[in-house]
CSV table of C-alpha atoms in Angstrom, one decimal:
chain,number,residue,atom,x,y,z
A,37,MET,CA,90.4,135.4,56.5
A,38,LYS,CA,87.0,133.9,56.3
A,39,PRO,CA,86.4,130.1,56.5
A,40,ALA,CA,85.3,128.3,53.4
A,41,PRO,CA,81.7,127.2,53.7
A,42,PHE,CA,80.9,124.1,55.8
A,43,ALA,CA,77.9,122.4,57.3
A,44,TYR,CA,77.6,123.0,61.0
A,45,VAL,CA,76.3,120.3,63.2
A,46,ARG,CA,75.8,120.8,66.9
A,47,ALA,CA,76.0,117.5,68.7
A,48,GLU,CA,72.9,116.9,70.7
A,49,SER,CA,74.2,113.9,72.5
A,50,PHE,CA,77.3,111.7,72.8
A,51,GLU,CA,75.7,109.1,70.4
A,52,HIS,CA,74.8,111.8,67.9
A,53,ALA,CA,78.5,113.0,67.9
A,54,LEU,CA,79.7,109.5,67.2
A,55,ASP,CA,77.1,109.0,64.5
A,56,VAL,CA,78.3,112.1,62.7
A,57,LEU,CA,81.9,111.0,62.9
A,58,ALA,CA,81.0,107.5,61.7
A,59,GLU,CA,79.2,109.0,58.7
A,60,HIS,CA,81.7,111.7,57.7
A,61,GLY,CA,85.1,110.5,59.1
A,62,ASP,CA,87.9,112.7,57.8
A,63,ASP,CA,85.4,115.1,56.2
A,64,ALA,CA,84.3,116.2,59.7
A,65,LEU,CA,86.4,118.2,62.1
A,66,VAL,CA,85.5,118.4,65.8
A,67,LEU,CA,85.0,121.9,67.2
A,68,ALA,CA,85.8,122.0,70.9
A,69,GLY,CA,87.3,125.3,72.2
A,70,GLY,CA,88.0,126.4,68.6
A,71,GLN,CA,91.2,128.2,69.6
A,72,SER,CA,93.3,126.3,67.0
A,73,LEU,CA,90.5,125.0,64.7
A,74,VAL,CA,88.9,128.4,64.1
A,75,PRO,CA,92.2,130.1,63.1
A,76,MET,CA,92.9,127.1,60.8
A,77,LEU,CA,89.4,127.6,59.3
A,78,ASN,CA,89.9,131.4,59.0
A,79,LEU,CA,93.2,130.8,57.2
A,80,ARG,CA,91.7,128.1,55.1
A,81,LEU,CA,94.4,125.7,56.2
A,82,VAL,CA,91.5,123.3,56.7
A,83,GLN,CA,88.3,123.2,54.7
A,84,PRO,CA,86.1,120.5,56.2
A,85,ALA,CA,82.7,119.6,54.8
A,86,VAL,CA,81.3,119.3,58.4
A,87,VAL,CA,82.2,121.1,61.6
A,88,LEU,CA,80.9,119.1,64.5
A,89,ASP,CA,80.4,121.3,67.6
A,90,ILE,CA,80.6,119.2,70.8
A,91,ASN,CA,80.3,122.1,73.2
A,92,ALA,CA,76.8,121.1,74.3
A,93,LEU,CA,78.0,117.7,75.5
A,94,HIS,CA,78.3,118.8,79.1
A,95,ALA,CA,79.2,115.3,80.3
A,96,LEU,CA,82.6,116.0,78.7
A,97,SER,CA,83.3,119.0,80.9
A,98,THR,CA,83.7,117.2,84.1
A,99,ILE,CA,86.7,116.8,86.4
A,100,ASP,CA,86.4,113.5,88.4
A,101,THR,CA,88.7,111.5,90.7
A,102,HIS,CA,88.8,107.8,89.8
A,103,ALA,CA,89.1,104.8,92.0
A,104,GLU,CA,92.9,104.8,92.3
A,105,GLY,CA,92.9,108.4,93.2
A,106,GLY,CA,93.9,109.7,89.8
A,107,LEU,CA,92.1,112.3,87.8
A,108,ARG,CA,89.7,111.8,84.9
A,109,LEU,CA,89.3,115.0,82.9
A,110,GLY,CA,86.7,115.4,80.1
A,111,ALA,CA,87.8,116.6,76.7
A,112,LEU,CA,85.9,119.8,77.2
A,113,VAL,CA,87.6,120.9,80.4
A,114,ARG,CA,89.0,124.4,79.6
A,115,HIS,CA,92.5,125.5,80.2
A,116,ARG,CA,91.3,128.1,82.7
A,117,GLU,CA,89.4,125.5,84.7
A,118,ILE,CA,92.6,123.4,85.0
A,119,ALA,CA,94.5,126.6,86.1
A,120,ILE,CA,92.1,127.3,89.0
A,121,HIS,CA,90.4,124.0,90.0
A,122,PRO,CA,91.7,123.0,93.5
A,123,VAL,CA,91.6,119.3,92.9
A,124,ILE,CA,94.0,119.8,89.9
A,125,ALA,CA,96.5,121.6,92.1
A,126,THR,CA,96.6,118.8,94.6
A,127,ARG,CA,96.3,115.7,92.4
A,128,ALA,CA,98.1,116.8,89.2
A,129,PRO,CA,100.3,119.7,90.1
A,130,LEU,CA,102.1,119.6,86.8
A,131,LEU,CA,98.9,120.5,85.0
A,132,ARG,CA,98.4,123.4,87.4
A,133,ALA,CA,101.9,124.6,86.7
A,134,ALA,CA,101.6,124.3,83.0
A,135,ALA,CA,98.1,125.9,82.5
A,136,PRO,CA,99.2,129.6,82.9
A,137,TRP,CA,101.8,129.1,80.1
A,138,ILE,CA,99.1,128.4,77.6
A,139,ALA,CA,98.5,131.3,75.3
A,140,HIS,CA,96.5,134.3,76.8
A,141,PRO,CA,93.5,134.6,79.2
A,142,ALA,CA,91.0,134.9,76.4
A,143,VAL,CA,92.3,131.8,74.7
A,144,ARG,CA,92.4,129.9,78.0
A,145,HIS,CA,88.7,130.7,78.6
A,146,ARG,CA,87.7,128.8,75.5
A,147,GLY,CA,90.5,126.3,74.7
A,148,THR,CA,90.1,122.7,75.9
A,149,LEU,CA,92.3,119.9,77.1
A,150,GLY,CA,90.8,117.5,74.5
A,151,GLY,CA,91.2,119.9,71.6
A,152,SER,CA,94.8,120.4,72.5
A,153,LEU,CA,95.5,116.7,72.8
A,154,ALA,CA,93.6,115.8,69.6
A,155,LEU,CA,95.4,118.4,67.6
A,156,GLY,CA,98.8,117.4,69.0
A,157,ASP,CA,100.6,120.6,68.2
A,158,PRO,CA,104.3,119.8,68.9
A,159,ALA,CA,104.8,123.1,70.7
A,160,ALA,CA,101.7,122.7,72.9
A,161,GLU,CA,101.7,122.1,76.7
A,162,TRP,CA,99.1,119.4,77.2
A,163,PRO,CA,100.6,116.7,74.9
A,164,ALA,CA,103.9,117.1,76.7
A,165,CYS,CA,102.3,117.0,80.2
A,166,ALA,CA,100.2,113.9,79.2
A,167,VAL,CA,103.4,112.1,78.2
A,168,ALA,CA,105.3,113.2,81.3
A,169,LEU,CA,102.5,112.1,83.5
A,170,ASP,CA,102.0,108.7,81.7
A,171,ALA,CA,98.4,109.7,81.1
A,172,THR,CA,95.9,107.6,79.3
A,173,ILE,CA,93.8,109.1,76.5
A,174,ARG,CA,90.2,107.9,76.0
A,175,LEU,CA,88.7,107.6,72.6
A,176,ALA,CA,85.2,106.5,71.5
A,177,SER,CA,83.6,105.5,68.2
A,178,ARG,CA,80.3,104.0,67.2
A,179,ALA,CA,82.0,101.0,65.5
A,180,ARG,CA,84.4,100.0,68.3
A,181,GLY,CA,83.1,101.6,71.5
A,182,GLU,CA,85.6,103.1,73.9
A,183,ARG,CA,89.4,102.4,74.0
A,184,CYS,CA,92.3,103.8,75.9
A,185,VAL,CA,95.7,104.7,74.5
A,186,ALA,CA,98.8,105.6,76.5
A,187,ALA,CA,99.8,109.2,75.8
A,188,SER,CA,103.3,108.0,75.0
A,189,ALA,CA,101.9,106.0,72.1
A,190,PHE,CA,99.2,108.5,71.0
A,191,PHE,CA,101.3,111.2,69.4
A,192,GLN,CA,102.8,109.7,66.3
A,193,GLY,CA,104.0,112.6,64.0
A,194,LEU,CA,103.4,116.2,63.1
A,195,TYR,CA,99.7,116.7,63.9
A,196,GLN,CA,99.4,112.9,63.5
A,197,SER,CA,97.9,110.8,66.3
A,198,ASP,CA,96.5,107.4,67.0
A,199,ARG,CA,92.9,108.9,66.8
A,200,ARG,CA,91.1,107.4,63.9
A,201,ALA,CA,88.8,109.5,61.8
A,202,ASP,CA,85.6,108.1,63.3
A,203,GLU,CA,86.8,108.5,66.9
A,204,LEU,CA,86.0,111.3,69.4
A,205,LEU,CA,88.6,112.1,72.0
A,206,VAL,CA,86.5,112.0,75.1
A,207,GLY,CA,88.9,112.6,77.9
A,208,CYS,CA,92.2,111.9,79.6
A,209,GLU,CA,93.2,110.1,82.8
A,210,PHE,CA,96.1,111.2,84.9
A,211,PRO,CA,97.6,108.9,87.6
A,212,ARG,CA,97.6,110.2,91.1
A,213,ALA,CA,100.7,112.1,92.2
A,214,SER,CA,102.4,110.1,95.0
A,215,ASP,CA,103.7,111.7,98.1
A,216,ASP,CA,107.2,111.7,96.7
A,217,SER,CA,106.3,113.0,93.3
A,218,VAL,CA,107.9,116.1,92.0
A,219,PHE,CA,107.3,118.2,88.9
A,220,PHE,CA,108.8,120.9,86.8
A,221,PHE,CA,107.4,122.9,84.0
A,222,ARG,CA,108.9,125.8,82.1
A,223,GLU,CA,109.0,127.1,78.5
A,224,LEU,CA,110.9,129.7,76.6
A,225,ALA,CA,109.2,132.0,74.1
A,226,ARG,CA,109.8,135.4,72.8
A,227,ARG,CA,106.5,136.8,74.2
A,228,HIS,CA,104.5,135.4,77.1
A,229,GLY,CA,101.8,133.2,75.7
A,230,ASP,CA,103.3,132.6,72.4
A,231,TYR,CA,104.0,129.0,71.3
A,232,ALA,CA,107.1,127.7,73.1
A,233,SER,CA,110.3,127.7,71.2
A,234,VAL,CA,111.4,125.1,73.6
A,235,GLY,CA,109.6,123.7,76.7
A,236,LEU,CA,110.1,121.0,79.3
A,237,ALA,CA,107.7,119.1,81.4
A,238,VAL,CA,109.2,116.8,84.1
A,239,SER,CA,107.7,114.3,86.4
A,240,ALA,CA,109.7,112.1,88.8
A,241,ARG,CA,109.4,110.3,92.1
A,242,GLY,CA,112.1,110.2,94.8
A,243,ARG,CA,114.7,112.6,95.9
A,244,PRO,CA,118.2,113.7,94.9
A,245,GLY,CA,120.4,110.7,94.6
A,246,ALA,CA,117.4,108.3,94.5
A,247,TRP,CA,115.2,109.2,91.5
A,248,GLN,CA,112.8,106.8,89.7
A,249,ASP,CA,110.3,107.3,87.0
A,250,LEU,CA,112.1,110.4,85.8
A,251,ARG,CA,110.4,111.6,82.7
A,252,LEU,CA,111.9,114.5,80.8
A,253,VAL,CA,109.5,115.5,78.0
A,254,PHE,CA,110.6,118.4,75.7
A,255,PHE,CA,108.2,120.2,73.4
A,256,GLY,CA,108.8,122.5,70.5
A,257,VAL,CA,111.8,120.5,69.5
A,258,GLY,CA,110.3,117.8,67.3
A,259,ASP,CA,107.2,116.6,65.5
A,260,THR,CA,105.7,115.3,68.8
A,261,PRO,CA,106.5,115.6,72.5
A,262,VAL,CA,110.1,114.2,72.8
A,263,SER,CA,111.0,112.0,75.8
A,264,ALA,CA,114.7,112.4,76.6
A,265,THR,CA,115.1,108.8,77.7
A,266,ALA,CA,118.9,108.5,77.4
A,267,CYS,CA,119.3,111.7,79.4
A,268,SER,CA,116.9,110.6,82.1
A,269,ALA,CA,118.6,107.2,82.3
A,270,ALA,CA,121.9,108.9,82.9
A,271,LEU,CA,120.5,111.1,85.6
A,272,ILE,CA,118.8,108.2,87.4
A,273,ALA,CA,122.1,106.3,87.2
A,274,GLY,CA,123.8,109.2,89.0
A,275,ASP,CA,126.0,110.1,86.1
A,276,ALA,CA,127.6,113.5,86.1
A,277,PHE,CA,125.3,116.2,84.8
A,278,ALA,CA,127.7,117.0,82.0
A,279,ASP,CA,127.3,113.4,80.8
A,280,ALA,CA,123.5,113.6,80.9
A,281,GLN,CA,123.7,116.9,79.0
A,282,THR,CA,125.8,115.2,76.3
A,283,ARG,CA,123.1,112.5,76.0
A,284,LEU,CA,120.4,115.1,75.7
A,285,GLU,CA,122.3,117.0,73.0
A,286,ALA,CA,122.7,113.7,71.1
A,287,GLU,CA,119.0,112.6,71.4
A,288,LEU,CA,117.3,116.0,70.5
A,289,GLU,CA,117.0,116.8,66.8
A,290,PRO,CA,115.2,120.1,66.9
A,291,ARG,CA,114.2,122.0,63.7
A,292,ALA,CA,114.7,125.7,63.5
A,293,ASP,CA,111.7,127.9,64.0
A,294,LEU,CA,111.2,131.6,63.1
A,295,TRP,CA,113.4,132.8,65.9
A,296,PHE,CA,115.9,130.1,66.8
A,297,SER,CA,118.2,127.8,64.8
A,298,ALA,CA,118.4,124.1,65.6
A,299,PRO,CA,121.7,124.6,67.6
A,300,ALA,CA,120.1,127.5,69.6
A,301,LYS,CA,117.1,125.3,70.4
A,302,ARG,CA,119.4,122.5,71.6
A,303,HIS,CA,121.2,125.0,73.7
A,304,LEU,CA,117.9,126.3,75.2
A,305,ALA,CA,116.9,122.7,75.9
A,306,VAL,CA,120.0,122.2,77.9
A,307,GLN,CA,119.4,125.3,79.9
A,308,LEU,CA,115.9,124.1,80.7
A,309,LEU,CA,117.3,120.8,81.8
A,310,ARG,CA,119.8,122.6,84.0
A,311,ASP,CA,116.9,124.7,85.5
A,312,ALA,CA,114.8,121.6,86.1
A,313,TRP,CA,117.6,119.6,87.7
A,314,ARG,CA,118.6,122.4,90.0
A,315,ASP,CA,114.9,123.1,90.8
A,316,LEU,CA,114.5,119.5,91.9
A,317,GLY,CA,117.3,120.0,94.4
A,318,ASN,CA,120.2,118.2,92.5
A,319,PRO,CA,123.8,119.4,92.3
A,320,ILE,CA,124.8,120.4,88.8
A,321,GLY,CA,128.6,120.2,89.3
A,322,GLY,CA,131.2,122.3,87.5
A,323,THR,CA,129.4,124.7,85.2
B,193,MET,CA,73.2,133.3,59.1
B,194,SER,CA,76.0,131.3,57.6
B,195,PRO,CA,77.7,129.0,60.2
B,196,ARG,CA,81.1,130.1,58.9
B,197,GLU,CA,80.5,133.7,60.1
B,198,HIS,CA,82.5,134.4,63.3
B,199,LEU,CA,81.0,136.3,66.2
B,200,ALA,CA,83.0,139.5,65.5
B,201,ASP,CA,81.8,139.7,61.9
B,202,ALA,CA,78.2,139.1,63.0
B,203,LEU,CA,78.4,141.9,65.7
B,204,ARG,CA,79.8,144.3,63.2
B,205,GLN,CA,77.8,143.5,60.1
B,206,ARG,CA,74.5,142.3,61.5
B,207,CYS,CA,74.2,144.2,64.7
B,208,GLY,CA,76.0,147.3,63.6
B,209,LEU,CA,78.2,147.2,66.7
B,210,THR,CA,81.5,148.3,65.1
B,211,GLY,CA,83.3,148.9,68.3
B,212,THR,CA,84.5,145.3,68.0
B,213,HIS,CA,87.5,145.6,65.7
B,214,LEU,CA,89.1,143.0,63.5
B,215,GLY,CA,92.9,142.9,63.3
B,216,CYS,CA,94.4,139.6,62.5
B,217,GLU,CA,91.3,137.3,62.4
B,218,HIS,CA,93.3,134.4,63.7
B,219,GLY,CA,93.4,134.9,67.4
B,220,VAL,CA,96.7,136.8,67.8
B,221,CYS,CA,95.9,140.5,68.2
B,222,GLY,CA,93.0,140.7,70.6
B,223,ALA,CA,91.3,143.7,68.9
B,224,CYS,CA,88.1,141.6,68.6
B,225,THR,CA,87.8,140.8,72.3
B,226,VAL,CA,84.2,140.6,73.6
B,227,ARG,CA,82.8,139.1,76.7
B,228,VAL,CA,80.6,136.0,76.4
B,229,ASP,CA,78.8,135.0,79.6
B,230,GLY,CA,81.2,137.2,81.4
B,231,ALA,CA,84.4,135.7,80.0
B,232,ALA,CA,86.7,137.8,77.7
B,233,ILE,CA,87.1,135.8,74.5
B,234,ARG,CA,88.4,136.3,70.9
B,235,GLY,CA,85.4,137.3,68.8
B,236,CYS,CA,87.2,136.0,65.7
B,237,LEU,CA,87.6,132.5,67.2
B,238,MET,CA,84.0,131.8,68.1
B,239,LEU,CA,81.4,131.1,65.5
B,240,ALA,CA,78.4,133.4,65.7
B,241,VAL,CA,76.1,130.3,65.9
B,242,GLN,CA,78.0,129.3,69.0
B,243,ALA,CA,76.8,132.4,70.8
B,244,ASP,CA,73.2,131.2,70.5
B,245,GLY,CA,71.5,131.7,74.0
B,246,ARG,CA,74.6,133.4,75.5
B,247,GLN,CA,75.0,136.9,76.8
B,248,VAL,CA,77.5,138.9,74.6
B,249,ARG,CA,78.8,142.2,75.9
B,250,THR,CA,80.8,144.4,73.5
B,251,ILE,CA,82.6,147.6,74.2
B,252,GLU,CA,79.4,149.5,73.4
B,253,GLY,CA,77.6,147.8,76.2
B,254,ALA,CA,80.3,148.2,78.8
B,255,GLY,CA,80.2,151.9,79.4
B,256,ASP,CA,77.8,151.9,82.4
B,257,ASP,CA,80.1,149.6,84.4
B,258,PRO,CA,82.2,151.5,87.1
B,259,VAL,CA,85.3,149.4,86.4
B,260,MET,CA,85.1,150.2,82.7
B,261,GLN,CA,84.5,153.9,83.4
B,262,ALA,CA,87.5,154.1,85.7
B,263,LEU,CA,89.6,152.4,83.0
B,264,GLN,CA,88.3,154.7,80.2
B,265,HIS,CA,89.2,157.8,82.3
B,266,ALA,CA,92.6,156.5,83.1
B,267,PHE,CA,93.3,155.6,79.5
B,268,VAL,CA,92.5,159.1,78.4
B,269,GLU,CA,94.5,160.7,81.2
B,270,ARG,CA,97.6,158.5,80.6
B,271,ASN,CA,97.5,158.7,76.8
B,272,ALA,CA,97.1,155.0,76.7
B,273,LEU,CA,95.9,155.0,73.1
B,274,GLN,CA,96.8,156.7,69.9
B,275,CYS,CA,95.0,155.3,66.9
B,276,GLY,CA,92.5,153.5,69.2
B,277,TYR,CA,92.1,150.4,67.0
B,278,CYS,CA,93.2,148.0,69.8
B,279,THR,CA,91.7,150.0,72.7
B,280,GLY,CA,88.3,148.4,73.0
B,281,GLY,CA,90.0,145.0,73.3
B,282,PHE,CA,92.4,146.3,75.9
B,283,LEU,CA,89.6,147.8,78.0
B,284,LEU,CA,87.5,144.7,78.0
B,285,THR,CA,90.5,142.5,78.9
B,286,ALA,CA,91.7,144.9,81.6
B,287,ALA,CA,88.2,145.1,83.1
B,288,GLU,CA,88.2,141.4,83.5
B,289,LEU,CA,91.5,141.5,85.2
B,290,LEU,CA,90.4,144.1,87.7
B,291,GLU,CA,87.3,142.1,88.5
B,292,LEU,CA,89.5,139.1,89.3
B,293,ASP,CA,92.3,141.0,91.0
B,294,PRO,CA,91.7,144.5,92.2
B,295,ASP,CA,95.3,145.0,93.0
B,296,PRO,CA,97.4,143.5,90.3
B,297,SER,CA,101.2,144.1,90.0
B,298,ARG,CA,102.6,145.7,86.9
B,299,GLU,CA,103.9,142.2,85.9
B,300,ALA,CA,100.4,140.7,86.4
B,301,ILE,CA,98.9,143.5,84.2
B,302,ARG,CA,101.4,142.9,81.5
B,303,GLU,CA,100.8,139.2,81.6
B,304,TYR,CA,97.1,139.5,81.5
B,305,LEU,CA,97.2,141.9,78.6
B,306,SER,CA,99.9,139.9,76.7
B,307,GLY,CA,97.3,138.6,74.3
B,308,ASN,CA,96.4,142.2,73.1
B,309,LEU,CA,98.6,143.9,70.7
B,310,CYS,CA,99.1,147.7,70.4
B,311,ARG,CA,101.3,149.1,67.7
B,312,CYS,CA,101.2,152.7,68.9
B,313,THR,CA,101.9,153.1,72.6
B,314,GLY,CA,104.6,150.6,73.5
B,315,TYR,CA,102.4,149.4,76.3
B,316,GLN,CA,103.9,151.5,79.1
B,317,ALA,CA,101.1,154.0,79.2
B,318,ILE,CA,98.5,151.2,79.0
B,319,VAL,CA,100.0,149.5,82.0
B,320,ASP,CA,100.1,152.9,83.8
B,321,ALA,CA,96.5,153.4,83.0
B,322,VAL,CA,95.3,150.0,84.3
B,323,GLU,CA,97.4,150.5,87.4
B,324,LEU,CA,95.8,154.0,88.0
B,325,ALA,CA,92.3,152.7,87.4
B,326,ALA,CA,92.9,149.9,89.9
B,327,ARG,CA,94.2,152.3,92.5
B,328,ARG,CA,91.1,154.5,92.1
B,329,LEU,CA,88.7,151.6,92.2
B,330,ARG,CA,90.3,150.5,95.5
B,331,GLY,CA,89.4,154.0,96.9
B,332,GLN,CA,92.8,155.5,96.7
B,333,SER,CA,93.2,158.8,94.9
B,334,GLY,CA,95.7,157.7,92.3
B,335,THR,CA,97.3,161.2,92.2
B,336,ASP,CA,100.6,159.7,93.5
B,337,VAL,CA,101.2,158.2,90.1
B,338,ALA,CA,103.9,160.5,88.8
B,339,LEU,CA,103.4,161.9,85.3
B,340,PRO,CA,106.4,161.4,83.1
C-alpha cells in the first residue's frame, strides 16, 4: 500500500505547471486534493513518472462571479468550501445541495472540484452536477492556451475526458440560476459518504405543467454522467409519469456494482426520478 | 525524505508518533486521521512533503485541549472503544465536529463520523460518548444520559 517511486514537482506558478505538463504529458499526473489520486498511487493503480502538485497555485482556489452573474470556480476549490460558501448557496444551489453527499468530512476538506471533474469518476457528484447545470470546463495548455468545453461534451468514457495530456483543468463556470430555476439532488448508497450506487442531479426552469430546460442527469449508472433525455422530453411534453418512467428504463443501461444488480439499479433510478418529480411539485399519478 | 511517503508514515516512522494508526491506507477507514492547519484529514492521503510549512496535530498533541479531554473521558466512561485501533481517529474527528457544532444531533454525529470505521463497538457507544462530551462542554452535567 505504498506508491511506486515518482518525481515530485511542486508547481511554483501557473506557467510552470503548464511547462511540466507540456514536457511530460501522460507521464505526469496532477495532484490537487489527492483524495482519489493518492489512493490510486497507494494501490499502485497508477504509477506516474511525475506527480505535479498544484496546491500552491492559489489563483486556482477562487470563487468569483462573472459578468452574466454566473459562477467561476477555480479547480482547487475544495468540496467543503462549496458546502459552506454563501455565494454558492444563492447562485448555484445544486452545488450546495450536492456537496454534503461527497465522501466524508476529512475527504471534503482536501478534495477539489477540479480534481473530481478531471478524474470523471462515473459515480462522483461534480461531473453529474456540471452536466445538469450546463457548466463549462476551462482547460489550459502551453501549446494552445486556454479553451472551454461544455461539460456535456467533456466526459467521454470511463475515466476518459476531453482533457488532453498537456492540459491543466483550471476551473469550471456555472450559469446563474434564474428566478424560476429549481434543483434536486439525491443519491443512494449503502453507507453515507460511500460512492453512490445510483444518484440523480436535476436542474429545470419553470413550474409544474410548464417546465423547460429540464435536465435529468444520473450517475453511478454508466461510464459517464447519463443524461436521461428521452425521459425529460416526455416529462416536458406532459406525458404521464408512467410513460416517462418507461422511457427512463429504456435509456439507462446500468452495470451491476458490488451491491446492486443492473435491474436493481434501474429500479433505484426510477425511485429517484419519482422522488425528484414529486419534490418539484408534480403529480405522479397512479402509483 | 522520499516524496512517495505519506504523512501518516512520516509521523510514525520519522517522528515516532505512533498514535496515528494505519488501517486501509486508501482513505476508507479513518484510523490515520490527523489535523493539518486545523482541518481533520486522512494522513494516508496527503504526501508528507505536502505538509511542509503546515501545522500538523496528531492525537499525541491533542490531550491538553478541553474538547479532547471531555471526549476522552466520555469514551472511557461509555466504553466507546475496545481494541482502540480506530480511537485516535474518532477522537480527532469528533473534536472537530464539537468545535463546529457544540450541540449536534445523534444523526449529525453519525454523519460526521461516517468516515471512521470501528470493528468493535457497533458505533452506538461512540455516538453516546460524543453526545455526553458535547453535553458536558455546554455546561450541562451529562448525568441524565442513562446507562444501558
